[in-house]
PDB file of C-alpha atoms in Angstrom:
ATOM      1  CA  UNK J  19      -9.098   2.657 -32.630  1.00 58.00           C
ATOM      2  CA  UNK J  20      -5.567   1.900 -32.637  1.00 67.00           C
ATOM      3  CA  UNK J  21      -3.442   2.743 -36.099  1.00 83.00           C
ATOM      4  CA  UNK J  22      -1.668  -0.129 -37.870  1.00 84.00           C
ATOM      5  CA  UNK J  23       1.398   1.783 -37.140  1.00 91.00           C
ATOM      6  CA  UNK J  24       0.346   0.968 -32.782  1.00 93.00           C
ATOM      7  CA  UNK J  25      -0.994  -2.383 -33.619  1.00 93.00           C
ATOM      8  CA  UNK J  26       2.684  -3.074 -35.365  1.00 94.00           C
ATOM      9  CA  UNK J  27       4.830  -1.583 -32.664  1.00 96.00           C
ATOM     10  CA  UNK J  28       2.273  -3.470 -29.428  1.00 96.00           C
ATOM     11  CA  UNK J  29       2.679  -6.845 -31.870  1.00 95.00           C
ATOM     12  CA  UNK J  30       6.179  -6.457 -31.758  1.00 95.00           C
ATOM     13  CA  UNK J  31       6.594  -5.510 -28.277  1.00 96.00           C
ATOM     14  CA  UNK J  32       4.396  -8.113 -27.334  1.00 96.00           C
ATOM     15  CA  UNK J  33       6.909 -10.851 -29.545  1.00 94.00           C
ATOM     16  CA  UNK J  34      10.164  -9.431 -28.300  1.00 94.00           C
ATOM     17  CA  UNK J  35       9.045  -9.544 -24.611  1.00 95.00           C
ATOM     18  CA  UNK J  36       7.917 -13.266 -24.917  1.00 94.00           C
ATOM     19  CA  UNK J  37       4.581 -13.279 -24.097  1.00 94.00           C
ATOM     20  CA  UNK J  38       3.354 -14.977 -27.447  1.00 93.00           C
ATOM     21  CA  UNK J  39       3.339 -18.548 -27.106  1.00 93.00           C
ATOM     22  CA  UNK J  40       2.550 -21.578 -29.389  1.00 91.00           C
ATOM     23  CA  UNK J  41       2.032 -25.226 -28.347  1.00 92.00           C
ATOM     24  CA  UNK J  42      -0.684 -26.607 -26.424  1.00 94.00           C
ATOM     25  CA  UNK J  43      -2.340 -24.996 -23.592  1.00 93.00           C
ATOM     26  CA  UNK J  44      -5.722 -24.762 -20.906  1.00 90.00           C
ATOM     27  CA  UNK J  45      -6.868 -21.409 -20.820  1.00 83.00           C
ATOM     28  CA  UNK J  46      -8.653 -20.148 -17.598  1.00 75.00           C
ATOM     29  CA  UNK J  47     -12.032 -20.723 -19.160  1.00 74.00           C
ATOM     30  CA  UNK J  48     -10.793 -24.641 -19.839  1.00 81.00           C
ATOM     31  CA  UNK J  49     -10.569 -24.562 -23.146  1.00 83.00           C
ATOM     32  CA  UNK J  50      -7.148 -25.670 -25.229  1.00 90.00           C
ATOM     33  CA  UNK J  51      -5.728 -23.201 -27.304  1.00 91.00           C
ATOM     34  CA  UNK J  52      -2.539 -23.674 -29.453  1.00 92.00           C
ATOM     35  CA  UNK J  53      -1.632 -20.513 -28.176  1.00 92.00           C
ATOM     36  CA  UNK J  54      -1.360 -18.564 -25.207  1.00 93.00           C
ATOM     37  CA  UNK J  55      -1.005 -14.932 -24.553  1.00 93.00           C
ATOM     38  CA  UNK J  56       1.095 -14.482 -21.743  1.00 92.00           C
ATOM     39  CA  UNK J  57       0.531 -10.715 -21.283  1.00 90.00           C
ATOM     40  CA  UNK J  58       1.775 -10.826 -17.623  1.00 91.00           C
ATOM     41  CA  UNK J  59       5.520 -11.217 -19.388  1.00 94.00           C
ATOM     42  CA  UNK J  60       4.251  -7.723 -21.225  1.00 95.00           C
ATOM     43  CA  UNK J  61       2.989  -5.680 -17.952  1.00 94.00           C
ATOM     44  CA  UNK J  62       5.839  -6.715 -16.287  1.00 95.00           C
ATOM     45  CA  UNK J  63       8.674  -5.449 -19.292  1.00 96.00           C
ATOM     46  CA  UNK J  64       9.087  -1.755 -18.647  1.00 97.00           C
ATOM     47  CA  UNK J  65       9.339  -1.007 -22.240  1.00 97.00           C
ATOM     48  CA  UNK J  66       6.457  -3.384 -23.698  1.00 97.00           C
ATOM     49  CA  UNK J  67       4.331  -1.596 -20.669  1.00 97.00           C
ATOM     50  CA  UNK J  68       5.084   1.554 -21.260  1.00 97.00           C
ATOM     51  CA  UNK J  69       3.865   1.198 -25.144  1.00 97.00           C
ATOM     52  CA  UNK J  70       0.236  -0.624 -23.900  1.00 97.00           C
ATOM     53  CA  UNK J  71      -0.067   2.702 -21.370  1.00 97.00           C
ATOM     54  CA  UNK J  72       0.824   4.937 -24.624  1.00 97.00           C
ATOM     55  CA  UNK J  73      -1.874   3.467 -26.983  1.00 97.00           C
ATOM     56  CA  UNK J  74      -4.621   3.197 -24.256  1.00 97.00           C
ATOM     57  CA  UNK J  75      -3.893   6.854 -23.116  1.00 97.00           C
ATOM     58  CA  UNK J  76      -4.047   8.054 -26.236  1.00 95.00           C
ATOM     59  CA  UNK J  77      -7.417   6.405 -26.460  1.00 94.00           C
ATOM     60  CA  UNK J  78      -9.240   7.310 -23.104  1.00 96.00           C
ATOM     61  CA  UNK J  79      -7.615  11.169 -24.190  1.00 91.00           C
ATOM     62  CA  UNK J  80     -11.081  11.105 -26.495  1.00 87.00           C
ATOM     63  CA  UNK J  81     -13.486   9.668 -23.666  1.00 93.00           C
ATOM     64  CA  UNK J  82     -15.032  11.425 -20.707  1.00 94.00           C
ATOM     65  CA  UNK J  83     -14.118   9.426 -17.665  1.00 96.00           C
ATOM     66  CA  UNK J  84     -13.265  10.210 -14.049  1.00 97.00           C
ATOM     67  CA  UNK J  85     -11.387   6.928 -13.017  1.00 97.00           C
ATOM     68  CA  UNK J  86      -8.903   4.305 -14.623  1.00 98.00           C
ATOM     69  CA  UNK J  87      -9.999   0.913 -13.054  1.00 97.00           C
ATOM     70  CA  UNK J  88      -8.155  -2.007 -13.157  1.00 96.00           C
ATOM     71  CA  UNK J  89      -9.064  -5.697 -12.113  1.00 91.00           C
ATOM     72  CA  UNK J  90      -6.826  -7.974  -9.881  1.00 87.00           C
ATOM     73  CA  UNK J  91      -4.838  -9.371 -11.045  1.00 88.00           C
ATOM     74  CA  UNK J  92      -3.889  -8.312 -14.999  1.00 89.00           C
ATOM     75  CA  UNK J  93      -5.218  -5.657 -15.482  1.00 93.00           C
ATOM     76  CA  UNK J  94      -3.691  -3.819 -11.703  1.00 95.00           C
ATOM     77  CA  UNK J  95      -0.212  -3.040 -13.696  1.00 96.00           C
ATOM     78  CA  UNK J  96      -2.105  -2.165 -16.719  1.00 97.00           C
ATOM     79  CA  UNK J  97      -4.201   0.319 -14.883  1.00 97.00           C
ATOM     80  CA  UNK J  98      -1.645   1.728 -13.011  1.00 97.00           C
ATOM     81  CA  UNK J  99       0.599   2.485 -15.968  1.00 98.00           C
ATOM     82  CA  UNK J 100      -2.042   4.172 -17.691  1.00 98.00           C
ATOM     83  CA  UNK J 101      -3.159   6.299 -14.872  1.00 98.00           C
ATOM     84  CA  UNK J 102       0.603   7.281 -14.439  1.00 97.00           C
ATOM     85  CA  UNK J 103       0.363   8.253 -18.140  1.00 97.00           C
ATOM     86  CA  UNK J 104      -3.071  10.042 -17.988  1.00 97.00           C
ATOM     87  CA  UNK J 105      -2.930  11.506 -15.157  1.00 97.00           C
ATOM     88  CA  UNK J 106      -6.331  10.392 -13.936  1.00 98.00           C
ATOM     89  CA  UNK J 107      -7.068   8.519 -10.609  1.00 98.00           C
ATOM     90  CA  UNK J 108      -7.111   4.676 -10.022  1.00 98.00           C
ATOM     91  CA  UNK J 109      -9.221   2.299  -8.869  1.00 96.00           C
ATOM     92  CA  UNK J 110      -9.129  -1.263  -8.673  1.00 95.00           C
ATOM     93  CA  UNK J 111     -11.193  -4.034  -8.174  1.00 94.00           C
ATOM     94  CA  UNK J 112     -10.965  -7.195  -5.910  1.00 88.00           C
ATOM     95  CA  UNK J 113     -12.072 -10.123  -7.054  1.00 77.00           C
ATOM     96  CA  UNK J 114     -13.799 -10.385  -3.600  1.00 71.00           C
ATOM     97  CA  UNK J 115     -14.554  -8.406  -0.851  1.00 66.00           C
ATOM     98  CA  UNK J 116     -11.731  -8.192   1.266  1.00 60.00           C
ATOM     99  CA  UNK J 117     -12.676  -8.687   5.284  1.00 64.00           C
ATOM    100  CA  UNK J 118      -9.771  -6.992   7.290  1.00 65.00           C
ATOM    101  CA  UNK J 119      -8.287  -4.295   7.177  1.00 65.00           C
ATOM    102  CA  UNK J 120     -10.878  -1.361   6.109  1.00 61.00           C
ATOM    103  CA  UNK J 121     -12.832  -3.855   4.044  1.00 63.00           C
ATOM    104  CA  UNK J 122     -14.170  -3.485   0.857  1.00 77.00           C
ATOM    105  CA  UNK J 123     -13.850  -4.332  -3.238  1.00 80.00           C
ATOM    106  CA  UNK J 124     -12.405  -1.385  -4.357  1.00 88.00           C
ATOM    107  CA  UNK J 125      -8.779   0.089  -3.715  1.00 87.00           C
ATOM    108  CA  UNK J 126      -8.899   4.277  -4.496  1.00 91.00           C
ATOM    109  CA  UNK J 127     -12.103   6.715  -4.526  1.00 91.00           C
ATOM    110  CA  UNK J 128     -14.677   6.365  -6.380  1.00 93.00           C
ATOM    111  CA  UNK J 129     -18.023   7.934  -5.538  1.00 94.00           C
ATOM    112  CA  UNK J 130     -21.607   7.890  -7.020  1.00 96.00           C
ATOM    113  CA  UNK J 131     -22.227   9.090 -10.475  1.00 97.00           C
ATOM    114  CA  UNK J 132     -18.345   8.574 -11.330  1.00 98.00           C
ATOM    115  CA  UNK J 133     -17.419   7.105 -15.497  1.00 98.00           C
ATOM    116  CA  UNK J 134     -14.861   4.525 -14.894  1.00 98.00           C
ATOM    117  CA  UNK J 135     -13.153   2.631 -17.516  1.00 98.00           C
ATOM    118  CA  UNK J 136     -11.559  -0.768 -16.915  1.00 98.00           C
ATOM    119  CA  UNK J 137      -8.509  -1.896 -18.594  1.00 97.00           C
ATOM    120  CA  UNK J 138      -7.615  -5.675 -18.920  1.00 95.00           C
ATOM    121  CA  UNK J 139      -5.179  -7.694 -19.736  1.00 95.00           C
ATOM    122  CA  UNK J 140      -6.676 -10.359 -22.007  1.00 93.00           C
ATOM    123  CA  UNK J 141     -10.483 -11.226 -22.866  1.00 93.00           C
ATOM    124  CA  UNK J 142     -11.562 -14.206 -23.799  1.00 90.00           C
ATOM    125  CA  UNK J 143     -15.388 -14.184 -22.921  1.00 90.00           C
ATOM    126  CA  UNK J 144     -14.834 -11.503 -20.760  1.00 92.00           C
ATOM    127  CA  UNK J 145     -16.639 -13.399 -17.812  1.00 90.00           C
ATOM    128  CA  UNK J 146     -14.282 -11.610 -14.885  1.00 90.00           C
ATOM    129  CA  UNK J 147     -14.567  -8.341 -16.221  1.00 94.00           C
ATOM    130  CA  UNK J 148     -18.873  -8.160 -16.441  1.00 95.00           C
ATOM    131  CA  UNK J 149     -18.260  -9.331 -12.657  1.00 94.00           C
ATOM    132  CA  UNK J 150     -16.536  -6.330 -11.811  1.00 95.00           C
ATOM    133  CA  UNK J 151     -18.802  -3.952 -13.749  1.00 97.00           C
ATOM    134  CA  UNK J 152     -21.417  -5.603 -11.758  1.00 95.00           C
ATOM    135  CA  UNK J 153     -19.792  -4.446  -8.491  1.00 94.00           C
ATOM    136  CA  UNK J 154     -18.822  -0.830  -9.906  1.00 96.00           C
ATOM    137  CA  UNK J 155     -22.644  -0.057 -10.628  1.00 97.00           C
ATOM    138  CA  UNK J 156     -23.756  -1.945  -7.651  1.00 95.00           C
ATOM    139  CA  UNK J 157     -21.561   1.000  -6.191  1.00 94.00           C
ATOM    140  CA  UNK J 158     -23.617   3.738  -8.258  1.00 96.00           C
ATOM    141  CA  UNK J 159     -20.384   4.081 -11.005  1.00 97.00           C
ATOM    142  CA  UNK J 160     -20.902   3.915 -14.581  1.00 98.00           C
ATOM    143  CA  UNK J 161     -18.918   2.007 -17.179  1.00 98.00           C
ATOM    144  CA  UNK J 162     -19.396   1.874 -20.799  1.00 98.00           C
ATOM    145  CA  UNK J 163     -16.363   0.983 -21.811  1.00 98.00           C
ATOM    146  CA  UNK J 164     -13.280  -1.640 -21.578  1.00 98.00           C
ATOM    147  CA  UNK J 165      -9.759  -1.372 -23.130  1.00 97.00           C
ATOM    148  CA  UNK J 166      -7.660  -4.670 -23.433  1.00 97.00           C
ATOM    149  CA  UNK J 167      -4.642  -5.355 -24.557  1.00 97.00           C
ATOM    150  CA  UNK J 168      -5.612  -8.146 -26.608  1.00 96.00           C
ATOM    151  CA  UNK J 169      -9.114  -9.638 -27.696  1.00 96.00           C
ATOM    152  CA  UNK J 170      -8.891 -13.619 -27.962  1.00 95.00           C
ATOM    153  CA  UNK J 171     -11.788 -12.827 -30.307  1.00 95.00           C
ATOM    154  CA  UNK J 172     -14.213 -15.719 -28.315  1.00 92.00           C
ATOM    155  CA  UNK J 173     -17.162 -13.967 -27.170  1.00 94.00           C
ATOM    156  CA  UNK J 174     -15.971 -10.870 -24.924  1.00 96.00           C
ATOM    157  CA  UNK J 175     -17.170  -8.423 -27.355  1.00 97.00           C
ATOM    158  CA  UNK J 176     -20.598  -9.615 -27.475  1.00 97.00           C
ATOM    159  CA  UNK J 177     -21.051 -10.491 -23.991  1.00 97.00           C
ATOM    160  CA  UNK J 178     -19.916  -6.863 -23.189  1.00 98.00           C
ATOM    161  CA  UNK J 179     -22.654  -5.440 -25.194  1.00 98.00           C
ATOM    162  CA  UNK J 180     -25.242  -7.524 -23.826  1.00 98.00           C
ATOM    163  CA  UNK J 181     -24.543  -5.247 -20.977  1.00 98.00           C
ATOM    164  CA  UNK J 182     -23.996  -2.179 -22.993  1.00 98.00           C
ATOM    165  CA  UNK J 183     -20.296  -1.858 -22.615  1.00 98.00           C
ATOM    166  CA  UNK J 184     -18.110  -1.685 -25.561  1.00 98.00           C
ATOM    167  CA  UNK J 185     -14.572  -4.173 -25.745  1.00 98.00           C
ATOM    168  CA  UNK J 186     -12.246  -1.702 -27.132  1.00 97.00           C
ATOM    169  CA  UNK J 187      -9.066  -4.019 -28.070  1.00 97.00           C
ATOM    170  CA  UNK J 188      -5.574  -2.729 -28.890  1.00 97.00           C
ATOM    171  CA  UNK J 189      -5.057  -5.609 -31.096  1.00 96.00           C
ATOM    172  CA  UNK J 190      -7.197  -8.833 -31.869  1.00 96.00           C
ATOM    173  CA  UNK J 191      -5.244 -12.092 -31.625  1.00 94.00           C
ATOM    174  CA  UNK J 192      -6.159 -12.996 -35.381  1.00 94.00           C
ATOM    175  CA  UNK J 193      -4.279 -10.088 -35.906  1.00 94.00           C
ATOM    176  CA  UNK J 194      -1.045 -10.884 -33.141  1.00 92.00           C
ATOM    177  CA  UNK J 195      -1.795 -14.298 -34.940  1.00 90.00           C
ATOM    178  CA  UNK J 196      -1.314 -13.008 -38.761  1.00 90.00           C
ATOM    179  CA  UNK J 197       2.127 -11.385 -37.646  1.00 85.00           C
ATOM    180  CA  UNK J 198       3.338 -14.050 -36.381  1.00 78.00           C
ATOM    181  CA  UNK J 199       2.908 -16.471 -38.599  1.00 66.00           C
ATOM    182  CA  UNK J 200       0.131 -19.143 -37.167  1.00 61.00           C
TER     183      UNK J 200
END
């Protein structure tokens, strides 16, 4: 779990960057929010990044895992950052299989038997990321577990354990939404 101290600073970071938005918007799923977490605005401020790669880090730094996977297209510049910061290979994950080139889902190594976790950019019901799970053990890989950046707190956590894979969130957006005033 993150500290109040983390959840305070990636809140911040998160506001001063610009990626918290209120007004009225359609969310991937289709459903209308009156706000909008534009995390892409995060992973692509240097500073705002480089705190998300911290906290997670610090967080994977107490789990056994081979690979850092990230899934195209939010979570790649999550992953990347903290695999830079762990030191720990990468691996990430079409969202199809690609059909020129050498082919395939996955970009990096990843053999049989390896513990991969996947890091994401926002969950709502987490529907993108239990398709990419589904590819990685297709593949023989095991994941149990899922860091995001922020939990929109509308299902994801559930969903993931119907499949036995915990949502481990570096802040919920009731609490980005207490700090900021909605």
């Amino acid at each position: 779990m993150t500290t109040a101290n983390d959840k305070n600073e990636l809140i911040e970071a998160l506001e001063g960057c610009g990626a918290v938005k209120f007004g009225d918007f359609t969310l991937a799923s289709g459903k209308k929010s009156k706000y909008y977490i534009d995390i892409k605005k995060a992973s692509s401020n240097p500073s705002t990044l480089k705190i998300i790669a911290k906290q997670a880090a610090s967080m994977i730094k107490k789990i056994d895992i081979d690979l850092i996977g990230g899934v195209a297209l939010g979570g790649v510049p999550i992953a990347t950052a903290v695999s830079l910061e762990t030191g720990l290979p990468l691996l990430l994950i079409r969202k199809a299989t690609k059909d020129y080139g050498t082919g395939g889902r996955f970009a990096g190594d990843a053999t049989k038997g390896d513990r991969i976790i996947l890091l994401e950019d926002v969950t709502t019901s987490g529907g993108s990321v239990i398709e990419a799970i589904g590819a990685i053990r297709e593949a023989g890989c095991i994941v149990e577990k899922v860091i995001t950046v922020v939990d929109r707190e509308d299902g994801a956590t559930g969903n993931l354990a119907e499949i036995d894979v915990e949502l481990i969130p570096l802040v919920r957006a009731s609490e980005l939404l207490e700090k900021c005033g909605l």
